[in-house]
């Protein structure tokens, strides 16, 4: 093919995969939120079997709010798995036209979905054991982070014409890359601590009987560190080189989500977890924050080499 036509086709392919990845990020964030709603509504065992629900794909006669939450949670996970299978298939079949890292990262994401499904099954069969519930959440958040990063890296692939490279941003200082990684790690740890606390119903026991309050205290203390890490990253974003305005925008968006998350956390505790919608919103914003910070880190790691095969440039 002529070089110009080949480049246009490769660009369209990358854009299509980036669009699919962006939809997967939305589906995965929704999966975390629906999982949180399932826990809050005590619907984790609403479907007593797995992978079907009451032996059917659609349990019409048994359907109620709790059964619907658990059933829809599984349906969303199934859709994500199918979409990732398509993503991996395209990435492997057309790997000569794509960045070399893409098939490997897509395969890793698919493997995590399979592992997530296995954890989901064990969670049901082991009656919501706390370590399994927490591992289930951790895997979901790793998936959110990974797919968000894949989307950003696909969007960053520069255009090439002959020996010239276009749309290449200036390098990000290593100290700021470290800040972005620290902020993501602190928020991820805060999410896991919150999940571990929730899986043991520690906050409910603390409010009802004064037991398990140490978990709640630890969650609140780590929240200060996580908020501080994101705030430091955002505060230093204006020091980045010119041409990295997109990173500044993402960093400021992250600190906005942190402020919202703190407000929702305080509201949740004020209500003593009595309003499920507020509790689920708290978990939703946490997943969004992980996705956004992963996007920041993926973009901060620097520009990528566009294509692995030089013959695609020369036709």
PDB file of C-alpha atoms in Angstrom:
ATOM      1  CA  UNK A   1       0.000   0.000   0.000  1.00  0.00           C
ATOM      2  CA  UNK A   2       1.105   3.623  -0.498  1.00  0.00           C
ATOM      3  CA  UNK A   3       2.642   5.008   2.724  1.00  0.00           C
ATOM      4  CA  UNK A   4      -0.072   7.648   3.193  1.00  0.00           C
ATOM      5  CA  UNK A   5      -2.890   5.114   2.842  1.00  0.00           C
ATOM      6  CA  UNK A   6      -1.161   2.648   5.176  1.00  0.00           C
ATOM      7  CA  UNK A   7      -0.696   5.349   7.798  1.00  0.00           C
ATOM      8  CA  UNK A   8      -4.359   6.349   7.595  1.00  0.00           C
ATOM      9  CA  UNK A   9      -5.483   2.743   7.996  1.00  0.00           C
ATOM     10  CA  UNK A  10      -3.151   2.215  10.948  1.00  0.00           C
ATOM     11  CA  UNK A  11      -4.415   5.431  12.534  1.00  0.00           C
ATOM     12  CA  UNK A  12      -8.026   4.286  12.104  1.00  0.00           C
ATOM     13  CA  UNK A  13      -7.176   0.925  13.655  1.00  0.00           C
ATOM     14  CA  UNK A  14      -5.540   2.556  16.682  1.00  0.00           C
ATOM     15  CA  UNK A  15      -8.432   4.978  17.058  1.00  0.00           C
ATOM     16  CA  UNK A  16     -10.936   2.105  16.962  1.00  0.00           C
ATOM     17  CA  UNK A  17      -9.034   0.173  19.614  1.00  0.00           C
ATOM     18  CA  UNK A  18      -8.668   3.327  21.717  1.00  0.00           C
ATOM     19  CA  UNK A  19     -12.434   3.855  21.504  1.00  0.00           C
ATOM     20  CA  UNK A  20     -13.043   0.263  22.608  1.00  0.00           C
ATOM     21  CA  UNK A  21     -10.587   0.730  25.483  1.00  0.00           C
ATOM     22  CA  UNK A  22     -12.367   3.917  26.598  1.00  0.00           C
ATOM     23  CA  UNK A  23     -15.692   2.054  26.657  1.00  0.00           C
ATOM     24  CA  UNK A  24     -14.046  -0.727  28.656  1.00  0.00           C
ATOM     25  CA  UNK A  25     -12.874   1.797  31.251  1.00  0.00           C
ATOM     26  CA  UNK A  26     -16.460   3.014  31.651  1.00  0.00           C
ATOM     27  CA  UNK A  27     -17.746  -0.576  31.919  1.00  0.00           C
ATOM     28  CA  UNK A  28     -15.107  -1.478  34.508  1.00  0.00           C
ATOM     29  CA  UNK A  29     -15.803   1.589  36.646  1.00  0.00           C
ATOM     30  CA  UNK A  30     -19.502   0.702  36.464  1.00  0.00           C
ATOM     31  CA  UNK A  31     -18.614  -2.868  37.436  1.00  0.00           C
ATOM     32  CA  UNK A  32     -16.898  -1.618  40.603  1.00  0.00           C
ATOM     33  CA  UNK A  33     -19.860   0.637  41.434  1.00  0.00           C
ATOM     34  CA  UNK A  34     -22.395  -2.144  40.856  1.00  0.00           C
ATOM     35  CA  UNK A  35     -20.266  -4.465  42.981  1.00  0.00           C
ATOM     36  CA  UNK A  36     -20.361  -1.853  45.737  1.00  0.00           C
ATOM     37  CA  UNK A  37     -24.121  -1.556  45.412  1.00  0.00           C
ATOM     38  CA  UNK A  38     -24.397  -5.350  45.603  1.00  0.00           C
ATOM     39  CA  UNK A  39     -22.466  -5.357  48.873  1.00  0.00           C
ATOM     40  CA  UNK A  40     -24.336  -2.387  50.387  1.00  0.00           C
ATOM     41  CA  UNK A  41     -27.701  -3.960  49.545  1.00  0.00           C
ATOM     42  CA  UNK A  42     -26.488  -7.301  50.945  1.00  0.00           C
ATOM     43  CA  UNK A  43     -27.117  -8.913  47.563  1.00  0.00           C
ATOM     44  CA  UNK A  44     -23.834 -10.793  47.238  1.00  0.00           C
ATOM     45  CA  UNK A  45     -25.589 -14.135  47.731  1.00  0.00           C
ATOM     46  CA  UNK A  46     -28.850 -13.183  46.014  1.00  0.00           C
ATOM     47  CA  UNK A  47     -27.929 -15.657  43.264  1.00  0.00           C
ATOM     48  CA  UNK A  48     -27.059 -18.839  45.173  1.00  0.00           C
ATOM     49  CA  UNK A  49     -25.305 -20.514  42.221  1.00  0.00           C
ATOM     50  CA  UNK A  50     -22.647 -19.453  39.688  1.00  0.00           C
ATOM     51  CA  UNK A  51     -22.321 -18.573  36.813  1.00  0.00           C
ATOM     52  CA  UNK A  52     -26.096 -18.846  36.317  1.00  0.00           C
ATOM     53  CA  UNK A  53     -28.638 -17.390  38.723  1.00  0.00           C
ATOM     54  CA  UNK A  54     -31.151 -19.916  40.055  1.00  0.00           C
ATOM     55  CA  UNK A  55     -30.029 -22.164  37.231  1.00  0.00           C
ATOM     56  CA  UNK A  56     -31.004 -19.656  34.522  1.00  0.00           C
ATOM     57  CA  UNK A  57     -29.425 -16.869  32.549  1.00  0.00           C
ATOM     58  CA  UNK A  58     -32.354 -14.586  33.423  1.00  0.00           C
ATOM     59  CA  UNK A  59     -34.066 -15.534  36.715  1.00  0.00           C
ATOM     60  CA  UNK A  60     -37.446 -13.998  35.933  1.00  0.00           C
ATOM     61  CA  UNK A  61     -39.520 -15.513  38.739  1.00  0.00           C
ATOM     62  CA  UNK A  62     -36.951 -14.779  41.464  1.00  0.00           C
ATOM     63  CA  UNK A  63     -36.117 -11.275  40.215  1.00  0.00           C
ATOM     64  CA  UNK A  64     -36.098  -8.514  42.817  1.00  0.00           C
ATOM     65  CA  UNK A  65     -33.748  -5.612  43.574  1.00  0.00           C
ATOM     66  CA  UNK A  66     -31.107  -7.776  45.207  1.00  0.00           C
ATOM     67  CA  UNK A  67     -31.204 -10.499  42.561  1.00  0.00           C
ATOM     68  CA  UNK A  68     -31.094  -7.869  39.825  1.00  0.00           C
ATOM     69  CA  UNK A  69     -27.970  -6.253  41.305  1.00  0.00           C
ATOM     70  CA  UNK A  70     -26.068  -9.529  41.528  1.00  0.00           C
ATOM     71  CA  UNK A  71     -27.302 -10.666  38.109  1.00  0.00           C
ATOM     72  CA  UNK A  72     -26.419  -7.355  36.439  1.00  0.00           C
ATOM     73  CA  UNK A  73     -23.003  -7.359  38.119  1.00  0.00           C
ATOM     74  CA  UNK A  74     -22.278 -10.713  36.498  1.00  0.00           C
ATOM     75  CA  UNK A  75     -23.691  -9.562  33.160  1.00  0.00           C
ATOM     76  CA  UNK A  76     -21.427  -6.495  33.125  1.00  0.00           C
ATOM     77  CA  UNK A  77     -18.430  -8.715  33.923  1.00  0.00           C
ATOM     78  CA  UNK A  78     -19.390 -11.054  31.061  1.00  0.00           C
ATOM     79  CA  UNK A  79     -19.669  -8.158  28.595  1.00  0.00           C
ATOM     80  CA  UNK A  80     -16.265  -6.842  29.695  1.00  0.00           C
ATOM     81  CA  UNK A  81     -14.769 -10.296  29.193  1.00  0.00           C
ATOM     82  CA  UNK A  82     -16.189 -10.618  25.670  1.00  0.00           C
ATOM     83  CA  UNK A  83     -15.003  -7.110  24.736  1.00  0.00           C
ATOM     84  CA  UNK A  84     -11.506  -7.865  26.016  1.00  0.00           C
ATOM     85  CA  UNK A  85     -11.490 -11.131  24.089  1.00  0.00           C
ATOM     86  CA  UNK A  86     -12.230  -9.156  20.918  1.00  0.00           C
ATOM     87  CA  UNK A  87      -9.555  -6.625  21.890  1.00  0.00           C
ATOM     88  CA  UNK A  88      -6.957  -9.371  22.327  1.00  0.00           C
ATOM     89  CA  UNK A  89      -7.983 -11.096  19.088  1.00  0.00           C
ATOM     90  CA  UNK A  90      -7.586  -7.908  17.061  1.00  0.00           C
ATOM     91  CA  UNK A  91      -4.356  -7.026  18.834  1.00  0.00           C
ATOM     92  CA  UNK A  92      -2.787 -10.407  18.068  1.00  0.00           C
ATOM     93  CA  UNK A  93      -4.120 -10.727  14.516  1.00  0.00           C
ATOM     94  CA  UNK A  94      -2.992  -7.224  13.533  1.00  0.00           C
ATOM     95  CA  UNK A  95       0.040  -6.972  15.811  1.00  0.00           C
ATOM     96  CA  UNK A  96       2.327  -5.981  12.923  1.00  0.00           C
ATOM     97  CA  UNK A  97       0.320  -2.768  12.559  1.00  0.00           C
ATOM     98  CA  UNK A  98       0.164  -1.940  16.261  1.00  0.00           C
ATOM     99  CA  UNK A  99       2.602  -0.947  19.023  1.00  0.00           C
ATOM    100  CA  UNK A 100       4.498  -4.017  20.223  1.00  0.00           C
ATOM    101  CA  UNK A 101       3.292  -3.664  23.802  1.00  0.00           C
ATOM    102  CA  UNK A 102      -0.425  -3.724  22.983  1.00  0.00           C
ATOM    103  CA  UNK A 103      -1.086  -7.483  22.507  1.00  0.00           C
ATOM    104  CA  UNK A 104       0.767  -8.265  25.736  1.00  0.00           C
ATOM    105  CA  UNK A 105      -1.108  -5.683  27.797  1.00  0.00           C
ATOM    106  CA  UNK A 106      -4.440  -6.736  26.284  1.00  0.00           C
ATOM    107  CA  UNK A 107      -3.688 -10.388  27.091  1.00  0.00           C
ATOM    108  CA  UNK A 108      -2.800  -9.413  30.662  1.00  0.00           C
ATOM    109  CA  UNK A 109      -6.133  -7.591  31.000  1.00  0.00           C
ATOM    110  CA  UNK A 110      -7.989 -10.642  29.676  1.00  0.00           C
ATOM    111  CA  UNK A 111      -6.140 -12.880  32.126  1.00  0.00           C
ATOM    112  CA  UNK A 112      -7.156 -10.581  34.969  1.00  0.00           C
ATOM    113  CA  UNK A 113     -10.806 -10.803  33.869  1.00  0.00           C
ATOM    114  CA  UNK A 114     -10.603 -14.613  33.962  1.00  0.00           C
ATOM    115  CA  UNK A 115      -9.004 -14.435  37.402  1.00  0.00           C
ATOM    116  CA  UNK A 116     -11.692 -11.968  38.466  1.00  0.00           C
ATOM    117  CA  UNK A 117     -14.399 -14.367  37.344  1.00  0.00           C
ATOM    118  CA  UNK A 118     -12.806 -17.165  39.359  1.00  0.00           C
ATOM    119  CA  UNK A 119     -12.685 -14.935  42.422  1.00  0.00           C
ATOM    120  CA  UNK A 120     -16.340 -14.053  41.871  1.00  0.00           C
ATOM    121  CA  UNK A 121     -17.268 -17.726  41.850  1.00  0.00           C
ATOM    122  CA  UNK A 122     -15.239 -18.394  45.010  1.00  0.00           C
ATOM    123  CA  UNK A 123     -16.809 -15.361  46.676  1.00  0.00           C
ATOM    124  CA  UNK A 124     -20.257 -16.908  46.194  1.00  0.00           C
ATOM    125  CA  UNK A 125     -19.302 -20.481  47.074  1.00  0.00           C
ATOM    126  CA  UNK A 126     -17.370 -19.359  50.179  1.00  0.00           C
ATOM    127  CA  UNK A 127     -20.236 -17.142  51.386  1.00  0.00           C
ATOM    128  CA  UNK A 128     -18.562 -13.743  50.946  1.00  0.00           C
ATOM    129  CA  UNK A 129     -15.348 -14.509  52.846  1.00  0.00           C
ATOM    130  CA  UNK A 130     -13.620 -11.199  53.551  1.00  0.00           C
ATOM    131  CA  UNK A 131     -10.230 -12.002  51.921  1.00  0.00           C
ATOM    132  CA  UNK A 132     -11.966 -13.133  48.725  1.00  0.00           C
ATOM    133  CA  UNK A 133     -14.216 -10.077  48.576  1.00  0.00           C
ATOM    134  CA  UNK A 134     -11.203  -7.800  49.032  1.00  0.00           C
ATOM    135  CA  UNK A 135      -9.178  -9.675  46.397  1.00  0.00           C
ATOM    136  CA  UNK A 136     -12.164  -9.401  44.059  1.00  0.00           C
ATOM    137  CA  UNK A 137     -12.196  -5.621  44.505  1.00  0.00           C
ATOM    138  CA  UNK A 138      -8.410  -5.352  44.173  1.00  0.00           C
ATOM    139  CA  UNK A 139      -8.448  -7.208  40.862  1.00  0.00           C
ATOM    140  CA  UNK A 140     -11.242  -4.989  39.566  1.00  0.00           C
ATOM    141  CA  UNK A 141      -9.270  -1.854  40.432  1.00  0.00           C
ATOM    142  CA  UNK A 142      -6.119  -3.248  38.796  1.00  0.00           C
ATOM    143  CA  UNK A 143      -8.199  -3.828  35.666  1.00  0.00           C
ATOM    144  CA  UNK A 144      -9.532  -0.268  35.781  1.00  0.00           C
ATOM    145  CA  UNK A 145      -5.986   1.035  36.108  1.00  0.00           C
ATOM    146  CA  UNK A 146      -4.547  -1.170  33.362  1.00  0.00           C
ATOM    147  CA  UNK A 147      -7.249  -0.513  30.767  1.00  0.00           C
ATOM    148  CA  UNK A 148      -7.205   3.218  31.518  1.00  0.00           C
ATOM    149  CA  UNK A 149      -3.461   3.175  30.916  1.00  0.00           C
ATOM    150  CA  UNK A 150      -3.887   1.199  27.678  1.00  0.00           C
ATOM    151  CA  UNK A 151      -6.348   3.783  26.389  1.00  0.00           C
ATOM    152  CA  UNK A 152      -4.029   6.672  27.197  1.00  0.00           C
ATOM    153  CA  UNK A 153      -1.001   5.009  25.649  1.00  0.00           C
ATOM    154  CA  UNK A 154      -2.931   4.297  22.458  1.00  0.00           C
ATOM    155  CA  UNK A 155      -4.041   7.915  22.334  1.00  0.00           C
ATOM    156  CA  UNK A 156      -0.413   9.019  22.763  1.00  0.00           C
ATOM    157  CA  UNK A 157       1.028   7.138  19.763  1.00  0.00           C
ATOM    158  CA  UNK A 158       2.508   9.893  17.574  1.00  0.00           C
ATOM    159  CA  UNK A 159       1.987  10.184  13.855  1.00  0.00           C
ATOM    160  CA  UNK A 160       4.900   9.368  11.573  1.00  0.00           C
ATOM    161  CA  UNK A 161       5.547  10.537   8.032  1.00  0.00           C
ATOM    162  CA  UNK A 162       8.824   9.416   6.570  1.00  0.00           C
ATOM    163  CA  UNK A 163      11.459  10.212   9.199  1.00  0.00           C
ATOM    164  CA  UNK A 164       9.471  12.997  10.896  1.00  0.00           C
ATOM    165  CA  UNK A 165       7.491  12.487  14.079  1.00  0.00           C
ATOM    166  CA  UNK A 166       4.502  14.716  14.858  1.00  0.00           C
ATOM    167  CA  UNK A 167       2.385  15.296  17.982  1.00  0.00           C
ATOM    168  CA  UNK A 168       5.224  14.338  20.323  1.00  0.00           C
ATOM    169  CA  UNK A 169       5.023  15.999  23.752  1.00  0.00           C
ATOM    170  CA  UNK A 170       8.096  17.110  25.709  1.00  0.00           C
ATOM    171  CA  UNK A 171       9.424  14.639  28.300  1.00  0.00           C
ATOM    172  CA  UNK A 172       7.942  14.712  31.794  1.00  0.00           C
ATOM    173  CA  UNK A 173      10.476  15.183  34.633  1.00  0.00           C
ATOM    174  CA  UNK A 174      11.185  12.004  36.556  1.00  0.00           C
ATOM    175  CA  UNK A 175      10.360  13.656  39.879  1.00  0.00           C
ATOM    176  CA  UNK A 176       6.828  14.366  38.654  1.00  0.00           C
ATOM    177  CA  UNK A 177       6.466  10.833  37.302  1.00  0.00           C
ATOM    178  CA  UNK A 178       7.356   9.624  40.810  1.00  0.00           C
ATOM    179  CA  UNK A 179       4.719  11.923  42.327  1.00  0.00           C
ATOM    180  CA  UNK A 180       2.085  10.564  39.933  1.00  0.00           C
ATOM    181  CA  UNK A 181       3.027   6.973  40.804  1.00  0.00           C
ATOM    182  CA  UNK A 182       2.953   7.766  44.533  1.00  0.00           C
ATOM    183  CA  UNK A 183      -0.465   9.391  44.289  1.00  0.00           C
ATOM    184  CA  UNK A 184      -1.859   6.356  42.455  1.00  0.00           C
ATOM    185  CA  UNK A 185      -0.307   3.928  44.963  1.00  0.00           C
ATOM    186  CA  UNK A 186      -1.709   5.845  47.956  1.00  0.00           C
ATOM    187  CA  UNK A 187      -5.202   6.045  46.474  1.00  0.00           C
ATOM    188  CA  UNK A 188      -5.089   2.362  45.516  1.00  0.00           C
ATOM    189  CA  UNK A 189      -4.069   1.431  49.065  1.00  0.00           C
ATOM    190  CA  UNK A 190      -6.866   3.587  50.448  1.00  0.00           C
ATOM    191  CA  UNK A 191      -9.371   1.806  48.193  1.00  0.00           C
ATOM    192  CA  UNK A 192      -8.149  -1.619  49.332  1.00  0.00           C
ATOM    193  CA  UNK A 193      -8.346  -0.621  52.989  1.00  0.00           C
ATOM    194  CA  UNK A 194     -11.869   0.656  52.405  1.00  0.00           C
ATOM    195  CA  UNK A 195     -12.790  -2.602  50.678  1.00  0.00           C
ATOM    196  CA  UNK A 196     -11.319  -4.685  53.492  1.00  0.00           C
ATOM    197  CA  UNK A 197     -13.185  -2.587  56.042  1.00  0.00           C
ATOM    198  CA  UNK A 198     -16.438  -2.891  54.090  1.00  0.00           C
ATOM    199  CA  UNK A 199     -16.110  -6.662  53.585  1.00  0.00           C
ATOM    200  CA  UNK A 200     -15.950  -7.079  57.361  1.00  0.00           C
ATOM    201  CA  UNK A 201     -18.790  -4.595  57.938  1.00  0.00           C
ATOM    202  CA  UNK A 202     -16.434  -2.813  60.324  1.00  0.00           C
ATOM    203  CA  UNK A 203     -18.101   0.607  60.007  1.00  0.00           C
ATOM    204  CA  UNK A 204     -21.548  -0.868  60.684  1.00  0.00           C
ATOM    205  CA  UNK A 205     -20.244  -2.711  63.756  1.00  0.00           C
ATOM    206  CA  UNK A 206     -18.495   0.436  64.954  1.00  0.00           C
ATOM    207  CA  UNK A 207     -21.684   2.494  64.747  1.00  0.00           C
ATOM    208  CA  UNK A 208     -23.888  -0.236  66.212  1.00  0.00           C
ATOM    209  CA  UNK A 209     -21.715  -1.687  68.979  1.00  0.00           C
ATOM    210  CA  UNK A 210     -18.458   0.279  69.090  1.00  0.00           C
ATOM    211  CA  UNK A 211     -16.506  -2.675  67.672  1.00  0.00           C
ATOM    212  CA  UNK A 212     -14.085  -2.651  64.737  1.00  0.00           C
ATOM    213  CA  UNK A 213     -13.596   1.120  64.976  1.00  0.00           C
ATOM    214  CA  UNK A 214      -9.829   0.744  64.451  1.00  0.00           C
ATOM    215  CA  UNK A 215     -10.515  -0.094  60.795  1.00  0.00           C
ATOM    216  CA  UNK A 216     -12.559   3.049  60.386  1.00  0.00           C
ATOM    217  CA  UNK A 217      -9.853   5.137  62.049  1.00  0.00           C
ATOM    218  CA  UNK A 218      -7.136   3.659  59.816  1.00  0.00           C
ATOM    219  CA  UNK A 219      -9.249   4.354  56.730  1.00  0.00           C
ATOM    220  CA  UNK A 220      -9.675   7.987  57.728  1.00  0.00           C
ATOM    221  CA  UNK A 221      -5.962   8.431  58.530  1.00  0.00           C
ATOM    222  CA  UNK A 222      -4.788   6.936  55.233  1.00  0.00           C
ATOM    223  CA  UNK A 223      -7.290   9.165  53.438  1.00  0.00           C
ATOM    224  CA  UNK A 224      -5.251  12.171  54.561  1.00  0.00           C
ATOM    225  CA  UNK A 225      -2.086  10.707  53.060  1.00  0.00           C
ATOM    226  CA  UNK A 226      -3.808   9.801  49.792  1.00  0.00           C
ATOM    227  CA  UNK A 227      -5.373  13.256  49.510  1.00  0.00           C
ATOM    228  CA  UNK A 228      -2.010  14.842  50.265  1.00  0.00           C
ATOM    229  CA  UNK A 229      -0.281  12.796  47.556  1.00  0.00           C
ATOM    230  CA  UNK A 230      -2.810  13.839  44.910  1.00  0.00           C
ATOM    231  CA  UNK A 231      -2.721  17.459  46.110  1.00  0.00           C
ATOM    232  CA  UNK A 232       1.088  17.557  45.843  1.00  0.00           C
ATOM    233  CA  UNK A 233       0.930  16.144  42.322  1.00  0.00           C
ATOM    234  CA  UNK A 234      -1.662  18.742  41.289  1.00  0.00           C
ATOM    235  CA  UNK A 235       0.127  21.617  43.017  1.00  0.00           C
ATOM    236  CA  UNK A 236       3.352  20.893  41.129  1.00  0.00           C
ATOM    237  CA  UNK A 237       1.653  20.337  37.751  1.00  0.00           C
ATOM    238  CA  UNK A 238       2.084  24.010  36.728  1.00  0.00           C
ATOM    239  CA  UNK A 239       5.867  23.459  36.963  1.00  0.00           C
ATOM    240  CA  UNK A 240       5.789  20.985  34.076  1.00  0.00           C
ATOM    241  CA  UNK A 241       7.312  22.015  30.724  1.00  0.00           C
ATOM    242  CA  UNK A 242       5.167  23.832  28.205  1.00  0.00           C
ATOM    243  CA  UNK A 243       3.169  21.545  25.948  1.00  0.00           C
ATOM    244  CA  UNK A 244       1.943  19.330  28.813  1.00  0.00           C
ATOM    245  CA  UNK A 245      -1.290  21.170  29.508  1.00  0.00           C
ATOM    246  CA  UNK A 246      -3.234  17.912  29.179  1.00  0.00           C
ATOM    247  CA  UNK A 247      -1.377  16.537  32.208  1.00  0.00           C
ATOM    248  CA  UNK A 248      -2.180  19.634  34.219  1.00  0.00           C
ATOM    249  CA  UNK A 249      -5.852  19.280  33.327  1.00  0.00           C
ATOM    250  CA  UNK A 250      -5.893  15.630  34.403  1.00  0.00           C
ATOM    251  CA  UNK A 251      -4.074  16.452  37.654  1.00  0.00           C
ATOM    252  CA  UNK A 252      -6.538  19.221  38.498  1.00  0.00           C
ATOM    253  CA  UNK A 253      -9.400  16.849  37.684  1.00  0.00           C
ATOM    254  CA  UNK A 254      -7.918  14.341  40.139  1.00  0.00           C
ATOM    255  CA  UNK A 255      -7.795  16.856  42.988  1.00  0.00           C
ATOM    256  CA  UNK A 256     -11.407  17.747  42.198  1.00  0.00           C
ATOM    257  CA  UNK A 257     -12.395  14.095  42.558  1.00  0.00           C
ATOM    258  CA  UNK A 258     -10.464  13.907  45.836  1.00  0.00           C
ATOM    259  CA  UNK A 259     -12.443  16.855  47.202  1.00  0.00           C
ATOM    260  CA  UNK A 260     -15.688  15.196  46.119  1.00  0.00           C
ATOM    261  CA  UNK A 261     -14.585  11.890  47.642  1.00  0.00           C
ATOM    262  CA  UNK A 262     -13.779  13.511  50.983  1.00  0.00           C
ATOM    263  CA  UNK A 263     -17.168  15.191  51.002  1.00  0.00           C
ATOM    264  CA  UNK A 264     -18.931  11.914  50.217  1.00  0.00           C
ATOM    265  CA  UNK A 265     -16.910  10.114  52.886  1.00  0.00           C
ATOM    266  CA  UNK A 266     -17.895  12.636  55.547  1.00  0.00           C
ATOM    267  CA  UNK A 267     -21.512  12.478  54.409  1.00  0.00           C
ATOM    268  CA  UNK A 268     -21.465   8.685  54.496  1.00  0.00           C
ATOM    269  CA  UNK A 269     -20.200   8.653  58.068  1.00  0.00           C
ATOM    270  CA  UNK A 270     -22.653  11.379  59.110  1.00  0.00           C
ATOM    271  CA  UNK A 271     -25.481   9.230  57.766  1.00  0.00           C
ATOM    272  CA  UNK A 272     -23.899   6.160  59.424  1.00  0.00           C
ATOM    273  CA  UNK A 273     -24.119   4.294  56.092  1.00  0.00           C
ATOM    274  CA  UNK A 274     -27.913   4.479  56.241  1.00  0.00           C
ATOM    275  CA  UNK A 275     -28.304   5.821  52.676  1.00  0.00           C
ATOM    276  CA  UNK A 276     -27.000   3.241  50.156  1.00  0.00           C
ATOM    277  CA  UNK A 277     -26.849   5.740  47.277  1.00  0.00           C
ATOM    278  CA  UNK A 278     -24.306   7.919  49.112  1.00  0.00           C
ATOM    279  CA  UNK A 279     -22.157   4.914  50.034  1.00  0.00           C
ATOM    280  CA  UNK A 280     -22.188   3.627  46.460  1.00  0.00           C
ATOM    281  CA  UNK A 281     -21.335   7.117  45.157  1.00  0.00           C
ATOM    282  CA  UNK A 282     -18.306   7.085  47.465  1.00  0.00           C
ATOM    283  CA  UNK A 283     -17.150   3.818  45.890  1.00  0.00           C
ATOM    284  CA  UNK A 284     -17.877   5.053  42.373  1.00  0.00           C
ATOM    285  CA  UNK A 285     -15.728   8.153  42.815  1.00  0.00           C
ATOM    286  CA  UNK A 286     -12.926   5.971  44.203  1.00  0.00           C
ATOM    287  CA  UNK A 287     -12.945   3.879  40.999  1.00  0.00           C
ATOM    288  CA  UNK A 288     -13.040   7.034  38.873  1.00  0.00           C
ATOM    289  CA  UNK A 289     -10.074   8.417  40.791  1.00  0.00           C
ATOM    290  CA  UNK A 290      -8.054   5.237  40.171  1.00  0.00           C
ATOM    291  CA  UNK A 291      -8.865   5.464  36.453  1.00  0.00           C
ATOM    292  CA  UNK A 292      -7.919   9.150  36.277  1.00  0.00           C
ATOM    293  CA  UNK A 293      -4.654   8.764  38.194  1.00  0.00           C
ATOM    294  CA  UNK A 294      -3.747   5.805  35.994  1.00  0.00           C
ATOM    295  CA  UNK A 295      -4.341   8.036  32.981  1.00  0.00           C
ATOM    296  CA  UNK A 296      -2.046  10.672  34.499  1.00  0.00           C
ATOM    297  CA  UNK A 297       0.719   8.131  35.118  1.00  0.00           C
ATOM    298  CA  UNK A 298       0.376   6.559  31.666  1.00  0.00           C
ATOM    299  CA  UNK A 299       0.763   9.951  30.007  1.00  0.00           C
ATOM    300  CA  UNK A 300       3.526  11.049  32.368  1.00  0.00           C
ATOM    301  CA  UNK A 301       5.710   8.069  31.461  1.00  0.00           C
ATOM    302  CA  UNK A 302       6.573   9.770  28.185  1.00  0.00           C
ATOM    303  CA  UNK A 303       6.063   9.442  24.430  1.00  0.00           C
ATOM    304  CA  UNK A 304       6.018   6.058  22.749  1.00  0.00           C
ATOM    305  CA  UNK A 305       7.583   4.713  19.612  1.00  0.00           C
ATOM    306  CA  UNK A 306       4.772   4.714  17.040  1.00  0.00           C
ATOM    307  CA  UNK A 307       5.069   1.406  15.177  1.00  0.00           C
ATOM    308  CA  UNK A 308       7.288  -1.656  15.549  1.00  0.00           C
ATOM    309  CA  UNK A 309       7.653  -2.356  11.837  1.00  0.00           C
ATOM    310  CA  UNK A 310       9.564   0.114   9.742  1.00  0.00           C
ATOM    311  CA  UNK A 311       8.092  -1.297   6.578  1.00  0.00           C
ATOM    312  CA  UNK A 312       4.742   0.174   7.589  1.00  0.00           C
ATOM    313  CA  UNK A 313       6.235   3.621   7.248  1.00  0.00           C
ATOM    314  CA  UNK A 314       7.825   2.900   3.889  1.00  0.00           C
ATOM    315  CA  UNK A 315       4.910   0.862   2.553  1.00  0.00           C
TER     316      UNK A 315
END
